[in-house]
CSV table of C-alpha atoms in Angstrom, one decimal:
chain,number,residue,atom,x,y,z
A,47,UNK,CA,-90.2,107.8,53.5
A,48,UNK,CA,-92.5,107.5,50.5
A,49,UNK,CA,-91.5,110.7,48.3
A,50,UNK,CA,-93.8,111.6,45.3
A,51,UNK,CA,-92.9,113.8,42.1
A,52,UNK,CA,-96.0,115.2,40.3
A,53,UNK,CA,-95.4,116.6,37.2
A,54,UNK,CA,-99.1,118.5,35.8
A,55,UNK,CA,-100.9,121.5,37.6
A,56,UNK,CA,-104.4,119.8,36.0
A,57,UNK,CA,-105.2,116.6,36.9
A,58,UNK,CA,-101.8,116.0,38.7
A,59,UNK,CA,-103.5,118.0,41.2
A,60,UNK,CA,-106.5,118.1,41.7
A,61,UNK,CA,-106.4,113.7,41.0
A,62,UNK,CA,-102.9,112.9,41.9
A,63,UNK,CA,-102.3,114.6,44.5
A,64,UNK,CA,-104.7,113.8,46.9
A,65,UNK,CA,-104.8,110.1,45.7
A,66,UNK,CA,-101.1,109.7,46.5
A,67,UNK,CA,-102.0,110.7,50.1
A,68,UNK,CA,-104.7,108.3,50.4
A,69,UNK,CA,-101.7,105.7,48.7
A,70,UNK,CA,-99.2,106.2,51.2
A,71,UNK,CA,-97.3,108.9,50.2
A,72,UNK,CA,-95.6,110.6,52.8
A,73,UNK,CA,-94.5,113.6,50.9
A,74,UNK,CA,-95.5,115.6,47.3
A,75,UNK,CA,-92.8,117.2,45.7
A,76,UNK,CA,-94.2,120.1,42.5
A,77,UNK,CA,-92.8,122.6,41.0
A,78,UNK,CA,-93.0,126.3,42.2
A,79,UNK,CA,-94.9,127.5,39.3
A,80,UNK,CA,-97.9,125.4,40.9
A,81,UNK,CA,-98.2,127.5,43.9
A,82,UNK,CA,-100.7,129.9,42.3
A,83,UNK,CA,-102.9,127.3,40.6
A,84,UNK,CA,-103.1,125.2,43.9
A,85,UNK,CA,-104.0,128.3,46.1
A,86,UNK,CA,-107.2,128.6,43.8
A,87,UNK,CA,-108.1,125.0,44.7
A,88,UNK,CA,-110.4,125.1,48.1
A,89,UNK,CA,-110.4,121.2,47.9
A,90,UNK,CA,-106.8,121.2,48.1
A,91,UNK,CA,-105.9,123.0,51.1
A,92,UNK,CA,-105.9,120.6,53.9
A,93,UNK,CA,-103.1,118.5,51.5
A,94,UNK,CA,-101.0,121.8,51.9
A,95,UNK,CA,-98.6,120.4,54.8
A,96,UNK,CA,-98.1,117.3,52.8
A,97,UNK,CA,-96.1,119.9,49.8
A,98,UNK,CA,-92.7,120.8,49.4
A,99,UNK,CA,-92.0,123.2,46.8
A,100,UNK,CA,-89.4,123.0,44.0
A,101,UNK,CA,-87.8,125.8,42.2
A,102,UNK,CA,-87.3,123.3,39.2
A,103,UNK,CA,-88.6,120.3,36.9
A,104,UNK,CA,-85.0,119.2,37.8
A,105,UNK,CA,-85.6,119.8,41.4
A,106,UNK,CA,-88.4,117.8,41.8
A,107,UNK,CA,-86.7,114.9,40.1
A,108,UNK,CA,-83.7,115.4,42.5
A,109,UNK,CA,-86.1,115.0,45.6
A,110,UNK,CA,-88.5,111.8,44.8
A,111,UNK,CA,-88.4,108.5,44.3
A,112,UNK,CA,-91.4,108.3,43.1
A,113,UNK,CA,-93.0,110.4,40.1
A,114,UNK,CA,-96.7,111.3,38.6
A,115,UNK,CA,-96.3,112.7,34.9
A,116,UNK,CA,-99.5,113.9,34.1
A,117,UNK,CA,-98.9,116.1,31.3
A,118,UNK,CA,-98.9,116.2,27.4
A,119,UNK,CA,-98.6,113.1,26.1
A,120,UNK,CA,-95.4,113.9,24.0
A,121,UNK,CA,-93.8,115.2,27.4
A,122,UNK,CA,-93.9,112.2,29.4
A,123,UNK,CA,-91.6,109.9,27.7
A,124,UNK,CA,-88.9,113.1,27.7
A,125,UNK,CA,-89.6,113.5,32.0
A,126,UNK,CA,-89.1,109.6,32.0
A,127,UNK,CA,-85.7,109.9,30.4
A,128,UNK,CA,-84.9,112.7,32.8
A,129,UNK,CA,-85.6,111.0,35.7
A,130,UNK,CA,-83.3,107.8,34.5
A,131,UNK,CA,-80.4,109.9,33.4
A,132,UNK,CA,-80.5,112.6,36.1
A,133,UNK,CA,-81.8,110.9,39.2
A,134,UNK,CA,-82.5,106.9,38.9
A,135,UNK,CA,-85.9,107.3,39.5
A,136,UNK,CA,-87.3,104.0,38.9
A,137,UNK,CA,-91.0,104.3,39.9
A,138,UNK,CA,-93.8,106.1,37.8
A,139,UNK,CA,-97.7,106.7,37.1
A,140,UNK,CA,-97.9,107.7,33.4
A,141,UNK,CA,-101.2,109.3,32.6
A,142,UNK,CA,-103.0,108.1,29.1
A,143,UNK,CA,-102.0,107.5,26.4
A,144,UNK,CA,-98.8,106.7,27.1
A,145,UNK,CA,-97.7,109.1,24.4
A,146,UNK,CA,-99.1,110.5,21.2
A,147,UNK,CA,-99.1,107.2,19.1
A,148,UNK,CA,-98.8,103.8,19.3
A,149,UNK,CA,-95.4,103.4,17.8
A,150,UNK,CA,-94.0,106.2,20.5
A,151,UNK,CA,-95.9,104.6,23.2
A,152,UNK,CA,-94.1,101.1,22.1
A,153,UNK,CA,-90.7,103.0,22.7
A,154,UNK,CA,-91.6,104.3,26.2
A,155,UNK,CA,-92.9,101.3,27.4
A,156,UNK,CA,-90.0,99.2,26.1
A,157,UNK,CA,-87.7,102.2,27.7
A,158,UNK,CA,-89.5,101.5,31.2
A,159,UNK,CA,-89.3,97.7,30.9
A,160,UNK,CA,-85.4,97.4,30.1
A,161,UNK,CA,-84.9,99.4,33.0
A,162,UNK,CA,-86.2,97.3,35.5
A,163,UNK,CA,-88.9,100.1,36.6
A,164,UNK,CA,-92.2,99.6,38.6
A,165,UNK,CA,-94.8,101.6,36.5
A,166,UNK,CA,-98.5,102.2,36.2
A,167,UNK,CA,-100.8,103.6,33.6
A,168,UNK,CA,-103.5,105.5,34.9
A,169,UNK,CA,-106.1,103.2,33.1
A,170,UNK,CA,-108.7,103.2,35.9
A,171,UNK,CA,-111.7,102.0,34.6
A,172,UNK,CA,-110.9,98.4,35.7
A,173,UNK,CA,-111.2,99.7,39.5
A,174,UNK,CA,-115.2,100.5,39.0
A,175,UNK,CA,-117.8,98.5,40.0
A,176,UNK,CA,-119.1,97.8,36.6
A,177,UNK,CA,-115.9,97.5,35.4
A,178,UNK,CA,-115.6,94.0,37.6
A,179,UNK,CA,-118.9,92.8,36.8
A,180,UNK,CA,-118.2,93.1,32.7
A,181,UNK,CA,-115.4,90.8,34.1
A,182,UNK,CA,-117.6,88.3,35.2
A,183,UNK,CA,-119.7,88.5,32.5
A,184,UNK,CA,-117.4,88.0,29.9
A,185,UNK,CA,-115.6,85.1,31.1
A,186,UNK,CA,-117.8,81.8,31.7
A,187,UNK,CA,-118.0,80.5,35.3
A,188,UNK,CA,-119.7,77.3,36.6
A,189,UNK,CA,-122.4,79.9,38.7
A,190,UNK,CA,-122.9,82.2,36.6
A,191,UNK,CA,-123.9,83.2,33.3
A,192,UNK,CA,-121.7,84.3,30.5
A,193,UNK,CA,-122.8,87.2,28.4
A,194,UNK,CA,-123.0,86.4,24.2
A,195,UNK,CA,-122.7,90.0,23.8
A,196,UNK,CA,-122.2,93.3,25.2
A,197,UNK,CA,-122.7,97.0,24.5
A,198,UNK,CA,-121.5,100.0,25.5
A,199,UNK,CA,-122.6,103.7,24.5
A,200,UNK,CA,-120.6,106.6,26.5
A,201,UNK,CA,-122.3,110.2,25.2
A,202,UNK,CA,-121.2,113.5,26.4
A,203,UNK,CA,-120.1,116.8,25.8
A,204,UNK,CA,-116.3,117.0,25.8
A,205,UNK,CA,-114.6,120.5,27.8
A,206,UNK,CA,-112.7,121.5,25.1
A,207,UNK,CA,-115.5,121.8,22.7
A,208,UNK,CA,-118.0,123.0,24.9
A,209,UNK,CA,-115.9,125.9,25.7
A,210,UNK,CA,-114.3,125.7,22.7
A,211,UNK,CA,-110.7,125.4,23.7
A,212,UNK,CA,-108.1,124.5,21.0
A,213,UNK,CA,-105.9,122.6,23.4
A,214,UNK,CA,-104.6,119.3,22.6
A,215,UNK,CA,-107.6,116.6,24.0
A,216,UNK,CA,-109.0,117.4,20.5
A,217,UNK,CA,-106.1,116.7,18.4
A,218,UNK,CA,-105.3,113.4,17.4
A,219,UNK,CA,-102.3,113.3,16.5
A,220,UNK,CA,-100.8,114.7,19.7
A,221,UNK,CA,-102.9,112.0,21.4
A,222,UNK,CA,-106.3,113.7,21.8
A,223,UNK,CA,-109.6,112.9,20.3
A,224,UNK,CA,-111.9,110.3,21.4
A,225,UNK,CA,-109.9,107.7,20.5
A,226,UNK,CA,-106.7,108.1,22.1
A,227,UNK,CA,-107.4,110.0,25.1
A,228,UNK,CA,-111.0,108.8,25.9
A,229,UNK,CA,-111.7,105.5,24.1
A,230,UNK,CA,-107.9,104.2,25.3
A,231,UNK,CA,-109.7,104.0,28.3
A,232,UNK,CA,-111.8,101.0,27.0
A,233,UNK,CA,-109.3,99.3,24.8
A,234,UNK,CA,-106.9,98.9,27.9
A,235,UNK,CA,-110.1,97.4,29.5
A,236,UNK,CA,-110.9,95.3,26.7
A,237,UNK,CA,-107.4,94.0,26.5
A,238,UNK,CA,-107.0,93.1,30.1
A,239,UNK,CA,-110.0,90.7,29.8
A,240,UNK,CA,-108.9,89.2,26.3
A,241,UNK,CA,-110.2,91.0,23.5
A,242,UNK,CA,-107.3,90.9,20.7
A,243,UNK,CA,-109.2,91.5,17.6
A,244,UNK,CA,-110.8,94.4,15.8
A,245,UNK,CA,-113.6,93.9,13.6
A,246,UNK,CA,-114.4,97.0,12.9
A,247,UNK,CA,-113.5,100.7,13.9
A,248,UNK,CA,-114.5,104.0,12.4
A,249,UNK,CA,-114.0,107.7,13.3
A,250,UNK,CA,-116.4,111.0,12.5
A,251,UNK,CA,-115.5,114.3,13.1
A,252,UNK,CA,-113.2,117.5,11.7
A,253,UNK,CA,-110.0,116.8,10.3
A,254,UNK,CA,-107.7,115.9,12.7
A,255,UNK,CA,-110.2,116.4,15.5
A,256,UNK,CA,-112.6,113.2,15.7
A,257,UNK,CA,-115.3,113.3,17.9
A,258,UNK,CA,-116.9,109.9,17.9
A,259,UNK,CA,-116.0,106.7,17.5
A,260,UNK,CA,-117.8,103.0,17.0
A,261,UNK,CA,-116.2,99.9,16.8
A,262,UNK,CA,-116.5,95.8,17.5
A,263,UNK,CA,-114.2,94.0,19.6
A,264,UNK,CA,-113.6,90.3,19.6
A,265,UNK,CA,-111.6,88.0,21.6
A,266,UNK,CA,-111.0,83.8,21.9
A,267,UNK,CA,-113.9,82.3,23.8
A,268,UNK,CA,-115.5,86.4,24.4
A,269,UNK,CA,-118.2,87.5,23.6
A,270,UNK,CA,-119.1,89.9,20.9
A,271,UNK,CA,-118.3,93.6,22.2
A,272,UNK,CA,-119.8,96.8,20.6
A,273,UNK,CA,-119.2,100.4,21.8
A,274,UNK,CA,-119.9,104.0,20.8
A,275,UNK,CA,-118.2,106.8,22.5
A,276,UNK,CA,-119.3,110.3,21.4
A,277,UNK,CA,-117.6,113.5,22.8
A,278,UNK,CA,-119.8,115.8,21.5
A,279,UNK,CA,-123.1,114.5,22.3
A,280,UNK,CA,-125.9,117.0,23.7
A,281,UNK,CA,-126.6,113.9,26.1
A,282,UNK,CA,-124.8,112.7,28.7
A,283,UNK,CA,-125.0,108.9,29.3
A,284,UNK,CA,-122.7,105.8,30.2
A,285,UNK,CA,-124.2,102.8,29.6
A,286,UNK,CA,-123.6,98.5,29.5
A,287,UNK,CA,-125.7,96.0,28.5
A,288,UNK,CA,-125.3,92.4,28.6
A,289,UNK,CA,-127.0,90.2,25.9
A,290,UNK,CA,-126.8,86.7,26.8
A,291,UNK,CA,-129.6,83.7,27.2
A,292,UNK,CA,-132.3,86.1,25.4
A,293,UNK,CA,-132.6,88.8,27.8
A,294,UNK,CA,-130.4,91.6,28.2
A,295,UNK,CA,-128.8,92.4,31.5
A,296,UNK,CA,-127.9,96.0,32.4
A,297,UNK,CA,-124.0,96.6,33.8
A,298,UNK,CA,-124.1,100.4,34.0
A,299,UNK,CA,-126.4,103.0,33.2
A,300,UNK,CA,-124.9,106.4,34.8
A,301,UNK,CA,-124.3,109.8,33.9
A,302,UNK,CA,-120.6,109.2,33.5
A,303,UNK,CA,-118.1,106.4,34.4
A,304,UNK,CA,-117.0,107.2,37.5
A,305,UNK,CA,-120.5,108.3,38.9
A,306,UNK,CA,-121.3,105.4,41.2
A,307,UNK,CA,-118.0,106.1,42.9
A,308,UNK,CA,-118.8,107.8,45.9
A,309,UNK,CA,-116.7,111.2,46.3
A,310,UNK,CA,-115.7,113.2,49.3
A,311,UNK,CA,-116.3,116.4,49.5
A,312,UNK,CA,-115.5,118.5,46.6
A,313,UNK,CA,-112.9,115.8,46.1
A,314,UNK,CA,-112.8,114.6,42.1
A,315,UNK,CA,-114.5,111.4,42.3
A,316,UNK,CA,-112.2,109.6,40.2
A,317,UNK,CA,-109.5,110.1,43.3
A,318,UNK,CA,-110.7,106.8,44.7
A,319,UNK,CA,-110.1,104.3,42.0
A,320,UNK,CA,-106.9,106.7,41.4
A,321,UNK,CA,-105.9,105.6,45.3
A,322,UNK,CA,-106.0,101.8,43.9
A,323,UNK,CA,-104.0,102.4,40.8
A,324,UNK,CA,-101.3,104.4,42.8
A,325,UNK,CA,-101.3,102.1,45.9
A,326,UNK,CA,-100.2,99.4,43.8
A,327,UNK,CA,-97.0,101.4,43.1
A,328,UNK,CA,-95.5,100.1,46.6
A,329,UNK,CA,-96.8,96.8,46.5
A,330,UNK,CA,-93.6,94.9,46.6
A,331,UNK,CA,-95.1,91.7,45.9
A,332,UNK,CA,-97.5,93.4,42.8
A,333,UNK,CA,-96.4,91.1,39.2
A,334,UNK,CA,-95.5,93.9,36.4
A,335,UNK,CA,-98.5,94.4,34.7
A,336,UNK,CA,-98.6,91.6,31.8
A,337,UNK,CA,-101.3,93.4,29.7
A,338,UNK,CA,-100.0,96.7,29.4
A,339,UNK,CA,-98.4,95.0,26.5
A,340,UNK,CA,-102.0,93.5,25.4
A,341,UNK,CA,-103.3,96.9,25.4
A,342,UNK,CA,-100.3,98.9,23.3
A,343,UNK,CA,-101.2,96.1,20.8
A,344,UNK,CA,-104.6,96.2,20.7
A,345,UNK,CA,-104.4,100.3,20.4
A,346,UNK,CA,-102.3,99.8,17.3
A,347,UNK,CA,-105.1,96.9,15.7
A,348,UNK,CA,-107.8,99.6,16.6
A,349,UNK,CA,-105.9,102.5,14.8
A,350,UNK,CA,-105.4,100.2,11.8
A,351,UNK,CA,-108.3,99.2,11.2
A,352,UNK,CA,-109.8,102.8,11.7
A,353,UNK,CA,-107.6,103.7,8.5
A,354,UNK,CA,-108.4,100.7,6.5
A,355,UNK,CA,-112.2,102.0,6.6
């Protein structure tokens, strides 16, 4: 019996919980404390029977052999020592970033690979439908046609600031702003096809609290790639284009990432791609994920080169 921990009463479950279903999972183990918030969640209920309720963090831990940490970045390399010391656990999905900072990150993921643990980073992107076609673009094939360039603007109007919420997504250095906890998203990507330089990176915003970020990505034999992400845009906009052979060829132009990802329901969207990433957690035969390494390094090039501006 398949036995999932899911630390987070956000995104752990309205995301994690139903996409551990749709994985496999045969049972969800949360803490108490969740109760409430999952009651509000009409989406939720038909996943009720699949719950059993822990009076603990420890608890939880105690009953799973699986676990879901998606909470403050700082907190899930403590829950992953927990679940080695306490309980053996040797299976998790970590939510990004993997912690605050690169060098922290570094430790947890070095943590997870002496220990001889399956684990998975929730970086999701590479499950879209544009996110396979930049694939193909970006590498030359004898059919088709590789791309000399490509560009990416992602505009929108992040939660916290349009309700002004001082919560930690806007804080960079507990792993929020819109590099670390948005534009990780596209240096994991990036590093996964095999970008490994940074030619450029700059951030704009309060102190503390960037907002939007540009930079240039290069890689050997890849072509040029250029992005802007801006988290407090008063547009919303996701978009790739392709420069190669003089024309340009568009990838994606939707209102978000995930919006050509048909939902269900009230369902979050990103649930499906989620399904993918989590499903791979049981794949006895799944390689440990070689670029997860790429992409810590990568992160780290991108953040030094932001301060050398």
């Amino acid at each position: 019996m398949r036995r999932v921990g899911i630390f987070g009463a956000g995104f752990g479950l309205y995301g994690y919980l139903p996409a551990m279903i749709r994985a496999g999972a045969d049972r969800i183990v949360m803490p108490s404390r969740y109760r409430e918030t999952f009651a509000r969640r009409s989406e939720l209920q038909p996943f009720a029977s699949c719950i059993d309720w822990a009076e603990s963090d420890d608890a939880v831990l105690h009953g799973a052999d699986a676990v879901v940490i998606a909470r403050v970045p700082v907190q899930q390399p403590r829950i992953v020592e927990r679940a080695f010391a306490a309980h053996g656990v040797r299976r998790f999905i970590l939510e990004k970033p993997l912690a605050p900072s690169p060098a922290a990150a570094l430790a947890l993921q070095e943590t997870l690979r002496a220990s001889g643990s399956r684990w998975r980073i929730a970086y999701v992107f590479r499950f879209t439908r544009w996110g396979k076609s930049l694939r193909t673009l970006c590498h030359a094939t004898e059919a088709g046609e590789k791309a000399e360039r490509v560009r990416l603007q992602w505009t929108f109007h992040a939660h916290h600031f349009r309700h002004n919420l001082d919560n930690w997504k806007r804080h960079h250095e507990e792993g929020g702003g819109v590099l670390r906890f948005y534009g990780i998203h596209v240096i994991a990507l990036l590093a996964e096809l095999g970008y490994d330089d940074v030619l450029r990176s700059h951030m704009t915003g309060s102190p503390g609290q960037p907002e939007r970020w540009s930079a240039a990505f290069s890689g050997p034999g890849m072509p040029l790639f250029e992005l802007e992400v801006d988290t407090r845009a008063e547009s919303t906009c996701f978009e790739v284009m392709a420069d190669g052979g003089g024309r340009s060829h568009v990838i994606a132009h939707l209102p978000d990432p995930f919006a050509e990802v048909a939902g269900e329901g009230d369902l979050d969207p990103r649930i499906t791609p989620l399904a993918e990433l989590c499903r791979s957690l049981w794949d006895e035969q799944a390689a440990p994920v070689a670029w997860y390494g790429a992409a810590l390094d990568l992160w780290s090039r991108t953040e030094a080169a932001t301060l050398a501006e």
